[in-house]
C-alpha positions as semicolon CSV with decimal commas, in nm:
position;residue;x (nm);y (nm);z (nm)
1;M;-12,839;4,773;1,923
2;S;-12,529;5,006;1,938
3;V;-12,339;4,813;1,698
4;C;-12,537;4,972;1,407
5;A;-12,301;5,298;1,468
6;A;-11,978;5,120;1,408
7;L;-12,118;4,879;1,157
8;A;-12,254;5,204;0,927
9;G;-11,849;5,330;0,917
10;T;-11,757;5,006;0,813
11;L;-12,027;4,982;0,548
12;A;-11,962;5,320;0,379
13;L;-11,611;5,228;0,314
14;T;-11,691;4,880;0,138
15;A;-11,732;4,788;-0,186
16;C;-11,954;4,469;-0,126
17;S;-11,978;4,137;-0,307
18;S;-12,149;3,825;-0,219
19;G;-12,069;3,481;-0,162
20;G;-12,357;3,307;-0,437
21;G;-12,379;3,235;-0,772
22;A;-12,344;2,959;-1,022
23;T;-12,129;2,655;-0,911
24;D;-11,862;2,472;-1,119
25;D;-12,137;2,244;-1,233
26;G;-12,359;2,473;-1,340
27;E;-12,595;2,479;-1,040
28;K;-12,707;2,779;-0,877
29;K;-12,608;2,837;-0,490
30;L;-12,698;3,130;-0,258
31;T;-12,553;3,195;0,110
32;F;-12,831;3,271;0,407
33;M;-12,667;3,388;0,736
34;F;-12,882;3,378;1,017
35;R;-12,861;3,369;1,428
36;G;-13,039;3,098;1,638
37;G;-13,021;2,771;1,841
38;P;-13,071;2,438;1,723
39;D;-13,412;2,449;1,702
40;E;-13,421;2,713;1,458
41;K;-13,120;2,559;1,254
42;T;-13,330;2,274;1,216
43;A;-13,645;2,428;1,142
44;Y;-13,452;2,607;0,841
45;E;-13,268;2,298;0,720
46;T;-13,605;2,141;0,664
47;A;-13,769;2,475;0,504
48;I;-13,452;2,521;0,277
49;K;-13,456;2,152;0,174
50;K;-13,827;2,207;-0,001
51;F;-13,722;2,529;-0,108
52;T;-13,412;2,358;-0,306
53;A;-13,659;2,070;-0,453
54;D;-13,901;2,334;-0,558
55;T;-13,648;2,568;-0,742
56;G;-13,333;2,392;-0,809
57;V;-13,143;2,668;-0,606
58;K;-12,889;2,545;-0,330
59;V;-12,852;2,731;-0,003
60;D;-12,581;2,714;0,219
61;M;-12,645;2,809;0,539
62;I;-12,439;3,048;0,775
63;V;-12,567;3,028;1,139
64;T;-12,422;3,217;1,442
65;D;-12,558;3,266;1,827
66;A;-12,753;3,590;1,859
67;D;-12,453;3,759;2,066
68;Q;-12,224;3,704;1,773
69;Y;-12,441;3,786;1,463
70;A;-12,382;4,147;1,436
71;T;-12,002;4,124;1,491
72;K;-11,990;3,844;1,229
73;L;-12,181;4,012;0,992
74;Q;-11,984;4,351;1,015
75;A;-11,672;4,133;0,949
76;A;-11,826;3,946;0,622
77;V;-11,943;4,319;0,486
78;A;-11,573;4,465;0,582
79;G;-11,415;4,118;0,403
80;N;-11,646;4,154;0,079
81;K;-11,816;3,874;0,168
82;V;-12,173;3,968;0,195
83;P;-12,407;3,693;0,178
84;D;-12,673;3,671;-0,055
85;V;-12,951;3,684;0,234
86;F;-12,927;3,739;0,566
87;Y;-13,128;3,871;0,905
88;I;-13,167;4,250;0,928
89;E;-13,198;4,378;1,282
90;Q;-13,462;4,661;1,269
91;A;-13,203;4,940;1,439
92;N;-12,937;4,855;1,158
93;L;-13,172;4,885;0,833
94;Q;-13,109;5,230;0,755
95;S;-12,704;5,230;0,791
96;Y;-12,750;4,920;0,550
97;V;-12,961;5,105;0,287
98;S;-12,752;5,432;0,326
99;S;-12,422;5,251;0,252
100;G;-12,563;5,047;-0,047
101;V;-12,562;4,692;0,127
102;L;-12,927;4,611;0,125
103;A;-13,126;4,595;-0,208
104;D;-13,465;4,762;-0,268
105;I;-13,691;4,483;-0,324
106;T;-14,009;4,636;-0,365
107;E;-14,101;4,538;-0,730
108;E;-13,988;4,214;-0,700
109;V;-14,210;4,140;-0,403
110;E;-14,510;4,281;-0,566
111;A;-14,433;4,095;-0,874
112;S;-14,396;3,784;-0,667
113;G;-14,759;3,763;-0,572
114;V;-14,714;3,788;-0,223
115;D;-15,027;3,862;-0,036
116;L;-14,883;4,159;0,201
117;D;-15,224;4,205;0,341
118;N;-15,241;3,865;0,477
119;M;-14,905;3,964;0,684
120;W;-14,854;4,145;0,975
121;E;-14,875;4,510;0,901
122;Y;-14,608;4,602;1,169
123;G;-14,400;4,334;1,048
124;V;-14,396;4,460;0,674
125;D;-14,386;4,818;0,746
126;S;-14,038;4,755;0,953
127;Y;-13,884;4,688;0,681
128;R;-14,004;4,991;0,471
129;F;-13,812;5,309;0,478
130;D;-13,882;5,619;0,254
131;G;-13,577;5,787;0,290
132;E;-13,641;5,988;0,606
133;L;-13,854;5,748;0,820
134;Q;-13,845;5,373;0,869
135;G;-14,179;5,196;0,979
136;T;-14,401;5,400;0,725
137;P;-14,630;5,228;0,506
138;D;-14,520;5,432;0,203
139;G;-14,145;5,349;0,202
140;A;-13,975;5,103;-0,006
141;L;-13,928;4,738;0,104
142;Y;-13,559;4,677;0,191
143;G;-13,658;4,335;0,337
144;L;-13,966;4,107;0,482
145;P;-14,001;4,001;0,828
146;K;-13,839;3,683;0,955
147;D;-14,107;3,720;1,229
148;V;-14,266;3,942;1,490
149;G;-14,203;3,903;1,842
150;P;-14,464;4,045;2,060
151;F;-14,327;4,060;2,450
152;A;-14,619;3,905;2,641
153;F;-14,672;3,882;3,023
154;G;-14,697;3,530;3,161
155;Y;-14,802;3,396;3,506
156;N;-14,745;3,070;3,714
157;K;-15,081;2,944;3,697
158;T;-14,984;2,675;3,943
159;M;-14,847;2,894;4,205
160;L;-15,181;3,117;4,199
161;E;-15,412;2,825;4,252
162;A;-15,198;2,691;4,548
163;N;-15,220;3,026;4,702
164;G;-15,568;3,069;4,651
165;I;-15,551;3,366;4,447
166;P;-15,804;3,412;4,162
167;L;-15,671;3,370;3,812
168;P;-15,640;3,678;3,634
169;D;-15,874;3,790;3,351
170;P;-15,729;3,735;3,042
171;D;-15,923;4,015;2,868
172;K;-15,889;4,279;3,161
173;P;-15,521;4,390;3,290
174;Y;-15,433;4,446;3,635
175;T;-15,413;4,820;3,742
176;L;-15,067;4,876;3,905
177;D;-15,241;4,873;4,244
178;E;-15,402;4,540;4,175
179;F;-15,092;4,384;4,043
180;V;-14,867;4,536;4,385
181;Q;-15,169;4,362;4,621
182;V;-15,144;4,029;4,418
183;T;-14,785;4,005;4,422
184;K;-14,745;4,105;4,790
185;Q;-14,957;3,796;4,844
186;L;-14,726;3,567;4,679
187;T;-14,405;3,681;4,773
188;K;-14,329;3,464;5,093
189;D;-14,110;3,202;5,296
190;T;-14,220;2,887;5,191
191;D;-14,029;2,656;5,404
192;G;-13,990;2,880;5,718
193;D;-13,616;2,925;5,698
194;G;-13,673;3,295;5,741
195;A;-13,562;3,363;5,388
196;L;-13,791;3,469;5,090
197;D;-13,785;3,185;4,829
198;Q;-14,137;3,271;4,635
199;W;-14,177;3,618;4,434
200;G;-14,438;3,795;4,313
201;T;-14,252;3,921;4,002
202;G;-13,865;3,962;3,871
203;L;-13,878;4,213;3,613
204;N;-13,572;4,373;3,393
205;V;-13,550;4,728;3,396
206;Q;-13,413;4,723;3,019
207;W;-13,675;4,514;2,869
208;N;-13,963;4,601;3,099
209;L;-14,014;4,954;3,128
210;Q;-14,122;5,043;2,818
211;S;-14,460;4,856;2,881
212;L;-14,488;5,078;3,199
213;V;-14,391;5,421;3,066
214;W;-14,603;5,357;2,745
215;S;-14,931;5,232;2,951
216;N;-14,865;5,518;3,185
217;G;-14,898;5,770;2,910
218;G;-14,515;5,838;2,867
219;D;-14,261;5,811;2,580
220;W;-13,912;5,785;2,496
221;V;-13,947;6,043;2,183
222;N;-14,171;6,277;2,020
223;E;-14,356;6,150;1,703
224;D;-14,099;6,252;1,451
225;R;-13,815;6,116;1,668
226;T;-13,619;6,437;1,716
227;E;-13,699;6,538;2,084
228;V;-13,595;6,273;2,410
229;T;-13,923;6,297;2,615
230;V;-13,810;6,090;2,930
231;D;-13,794;6,394;3,168
232;T;-14,192;6,389;3,218
233;P;-14,420;6,306;3,501
234;E;-14,529;5,964;3,354
235;F;-14,211;5,863;3,270
236;A;-14,083;5,938;3,619
237;E;-14,385;5,789;3,794
238;A;-14,336;5,479;3,554
239;L;-13,973;5,420;3,642
240;Q;-14,029;5,527;4,016
241;W;-14,314;5,236;4,035
242;F;-14,069;5,007;3,885
243;A;-13,790;5,045;4,157
244;D;-14,058;5,061;4,439
245;L;-14,144;4,662;4,332
246;T;-13,798;4,591;4,528
247;N;-13,726;4,890;4,763
248;V;-14,094;4,982;4,899
249;H;-14,315;4,660;4,806
250;G;-14,024;4,385;4,834
251;V;-14,212;4,156;4,558
252;T;-13,912;4,121;4,357
253;P;-13,549;3,987;4,433
254;S;-13,310;4,270;4,482
255;A;-12,985;4,327;4,275
256;S;-12,796;4,132;4,528
257;E;-13,055;3,830;4,582
258;A;-13,076;3,812;4,182
259;A;-12,689;3,768;4,158
260;T;-12,724;3,466;4,339
261;L;-13,006;3,340;4,139
262;D;-13,133;3,549;3,860
263;T;-13,507;3,630;3,801
264;Y;-13,512;3,400;3,477
265;Q;-13,358;3,121;3,679
266;R;-13,595;3,172;3,943
267;W;-13,921;3,184;3,696
268;M;-13,782;2,860;3,536
269;A;-13,774;2,715;3,882
270;G;-14,122;2,808;3,956
271;E;-14,031;3,066;4,214
272;I;-14,168;3,372;4,042
273;A;-14,551;3,454;3,976
274;F;-14,551;3,698;3,704
275;F;-14,266;3,693;3,430
276;P;-14,256;3,827;3,069
277;V;-14,298;3,534;2,783
278;G;-14,176;3,595;2,420
279;P;-14,284;3,338;2,148
280;W;-13,902;3,269;2,143
281;D;-13,952;3,113;2,473
282;V;-14,283;2,897;2,456
283;S;-14,084;2,567;2,331
284;V;-13,900;2,582;2,661
285;Y;-14,161;2,705;2,902
286;N;-14,418;2,435;2,763
287;E;-14,134;2,172;2,930
288;L;-14,154;2,384;3,278
289;D;-14,283;2,168;3,561
290;F;-14,572;2,436;3,633
291;D;-14,831;2,529;3,422
292;Y;-14,845;2,895;3,296
293;D;-15,033;3,131;3,070
294;L;-15,065;3,472;2,937
295;I;-15,275;3,800;3,031
296;P;-15,213;4,168;2,935
297;W;-14,979;4,391;3,084
298;P;-15,064;4,558;3,375
299;A;-15,195;4,896;3,311
300;G;-15,081;5,249;3,402
301;E;-15,295;5,598;3,424
302;T;-15,409;5,522;3,060
303;G;-15,592;5,224;3,186
304;E;-15,482;5,032;2,882
305;S;-15,185;4,767;2,858
306;A;-14,873;4,842;2,616
307;T;-14,545;4,643;2,536
308;W;-14,331;4,593;2,248
309;I;-14,291;4,396;1,953
310;G;-13,941;4,273;1,829
311;S;-13,903;4,173;1,465
312;L;-13,586;4,051;1,249
313;G;-13,605;4,078;0,886
314;I;-13,425;3,918;0,602
315;G;-13,304;4,121;0,319
316;V;-13,120;4,055;0,011
317;S;-12,750;4,232;-0,061
318;N;-12,719;4,463;-0,310
319;T;-12,448;4,322;-0,502
320;T;-12,577;3,929;-0,500
321;K;-12,520;3,786;-0,841
322;L;-12,875;3,592;-0,813
323;P;-13,094;3,878;-0,716
324;E;-13,406;3,715;-0,840
325;D;-13,359;3,385;-0,649
326;A;-13,251;3,569;-0,339
327;V;-13,581;3,762;-0,337
328;K;-13,742;3,426;-0,424
329;L;-13,547;3,285;-0,085
330;V;-13,678;3,599;0,102
331;T;-14,031;3,574;0,004
332;Y;-14,038;3,181;0,036
333;L;-13,915;3,212;0,416
334;S;-14,097;3,475;0,510
335;A;-14,473;3,413;0,321
336;D;-14,484;3,066;0,199
337;A;-14,724;2,853;0,393
338;A;-14,534;2,539;0,420
339;A;-14,222;2,733;0,576
340;Q;-14,395;2,923;0,805
341;Q;-14,548;2,612;0,925
342;T;-14,182;2,443;0,971
343;L;-14,078;2,737;1,157
344;V;-14,396;2,753;1,396
345;D;-14,395;2,390;1,453
346;A;-14,050;2,446;1,603
347;G;-14,200;2,649;1,847
348;I;-13,994;2,969;1,780
349;Q;-14,229;3,229;1,633
350;V;-14,586;3,350;1,552
351;P;-14,691;3,274;1,188
352;N;-14,615;3,573;0,962
353;L;-14,946;3,505;0,789
354;V;-15,234;3,623;0,954
355;D;-15,476;3,360;0,866
356;M;-15,252;3,095;0,969
357;A;-15,168;3,263;1,313
358;E;-15,529;3,302;1,396
359;E;-15,594;2,910;1,351
360;W;-15,277;2,872;1,546
361;A;-15,409;3,078;1,832
362;A;-15,733;2,902;1,814
363;A;-15,611;2,568;1,821
364;P;-15,796;2,362;2,116
365;D;-15,456;2,221;2,219
366;A;-15,296;2,566;2,224
367;E;-14,978;2,578;2,482
368;P;-14,993;2,813;2,650
369;A;-15,365;2,833;2,630
370;N;-15,428;3,210;2,572
371;R;-15,154;3,242;2,326
372;K;-15,401;3,450;2,138
373;E;-15,244;3,708;2,369
374;F;-14,943;3,738;2,097
375;L;-15,194;3,840;1,845
376;D;-15,354;4,087;2,054
377;I;-15,031;4,245;2,111
378;V;-14,945;4,255;1,729
379;Q;-15,296;4,370;1,630
380;D;-15,377;4,642;1,916
381;Y;-15,131;4,709;2,191
382;G;-14,793;4,662;2,070
383;R;-14,510;4,911;1,954
384;A;-14,168;4,938;1,816
385;M;-13,882;4,956;2,079
386;P;-13,798;5,336;2,111
387;A;-13,449;5,284;1,899
388;A;-13,588;5,018;1,645
389;Y;-13,618;5,314;1,373
390;T;-13,361;5,574;1,486
391;Y;-13,020;5,573;1,293
392;G;-12,818;5,439;1,586
393;A;-12,937;5,342;1,947
394;Q;-12,678;5,524;2,134
395;W;-12,900;5,771;2,269
396;Y;-13,130;5,501;2,379
397;D;-12,853;5,309;2,573
398;E;-12,753;5,610;2,747
399;L;-13,070;5,558;2,972
400;W;-12,950;5,238;3,115
401;T;-12,580;5,359;3,183
402;N;-12,618;5,475;3,533
403;I;-12,980;5,374;3,623
404;Q;-12,900;5,136;3,890
405;P;-12,911;5,390;4,175
406;V;-13,260;5,430;4,068
407;I;-13,349;5,079;4,096
408;D;-13,136;5,038;4,439
409;G;-13,359;5,313;4,594
410;K;-13,069;5,539;4,626
411;Q;-13,193;5,819;4,384
412;T;-13,540;5,918;4,252
413;A;-13,649;5,834;3,924
414;A;-13,734;6,209;3,848
415;D;-13,381;6,334;3,955
416;Y;-13,217;6,085;3,750
417;L;-13,427;6,150;3,416
418;A;-13,398;6,516;3,471
419;E;-12,977;6,449;3,463
420;T;-13,020;6,217;3,171
421;Q;-13,262;6,358;2,916
422;P;-13,014;6,632;2,824
423;K;-12,750;6,338;2,730
424;M;-12,963;6,151;2,526
425;Q;-13,092;6,445;2,355
426;S;-12,744;6,533;2,237
427;L;-12,669;6,186;2,144
428;L;-13,036;6,163;1,932
429;D;-12,903;6,525;1,771
430;E;-12,610;6,329;1,666
431;S;-12,786;6,026;1,533
432;N;-13,014;6,232;1,315
433;A;-12,725;6,439;1,192
434;T;-12,569;6,140;1,067
435;A;-12,897;6,007;0,917
436;E;-12,925;6,341;0,726
437;Q;-12,562;6,296;0,600
438;A;-12,607;5,946;0,470
439;A;-12,924;6,025;0,307
440;A;-12,761;6,315;0,106
441;G;-12,481;6,095;0,021
442;R;-12,709;5,841;-0,157
């Protein structure tokens, strides 16, 4: 996410032009840049083939893997070759808008007849910006959601059954104490060689701390995103609890043990009982050699689960030569039922359309069985990542820079947060000042 700061500087210097337009034989052609693996590419090929058949507009797809996408898009912008239609990361939207790369598509979407009320509110609002705050319901639309990505919590059903552990309630979260007790029962040496080979859990602090902090009543920033709020008892308790899973309770592999075989690989091998699950994981996890399912995230002092919802958007270049057709492609990929079905069938996302999603979740052959949990997150207890709606993520990234001593048990969470909050605040102040300058220059 830190790429957005460097990207903003590049964008501000660039007069952009797009790669689409009319071909030599008079046919219309758009360029569409996105990121994804083979399943996503195949699904888009199928969906776009129908779009071309229906509209007569050809589409050249430019696909990259996730790690290269931001860099390649930045290069396209710098080289005056902005694709007509492209993925937007939430944290980059404001810089795209400020530098004139993204088109305001509010009127075109309203005129298209797309039923925004039948799309996830979180997904649509993620690509709204009112000039000051992103994610507000009154902001102009600078894209539509490619997807919403609720980050759910999963468990190895086969392991729990084999160990005589009652299956967790799909509607009631474990308390943190209950979760520790269950994971202790599941952490063991199963083959008698003296080394642990089965673990209760294996969480990653950078992607899983959010759930614990929020459910414990803490947060990263205040409501208007001007003050960093990590140096609080609620936040410190959540971070300390996370570190204690390894250093006190011994229910998750240590850093050295994870270096031998990381926790994702251990989960895939059936060696970990509880592990996060995103919609993008489902097509792979459904082929594992054990049964798994979804449950609410363990709950801290609030008694309520919390987690984050990711999202990617699809936007239109401000200088596309085919603006009407570009918006048609965006609305088709985001809101057309047939296109959505193609993407959902590929096992890479939750449906954007609420009625389709509810039918999808209730299917008798659903895998995982409780995939309704994904919808509960989107509707009830999911939130945007802390830096999703700020102008740059350096302030947020600072938290992770020197956190390892806490995870290793060499520094308390409270001491670390007291040291780190001023650094984060300074970076957030810089971010907000840059946002104000960008707004003044629009």
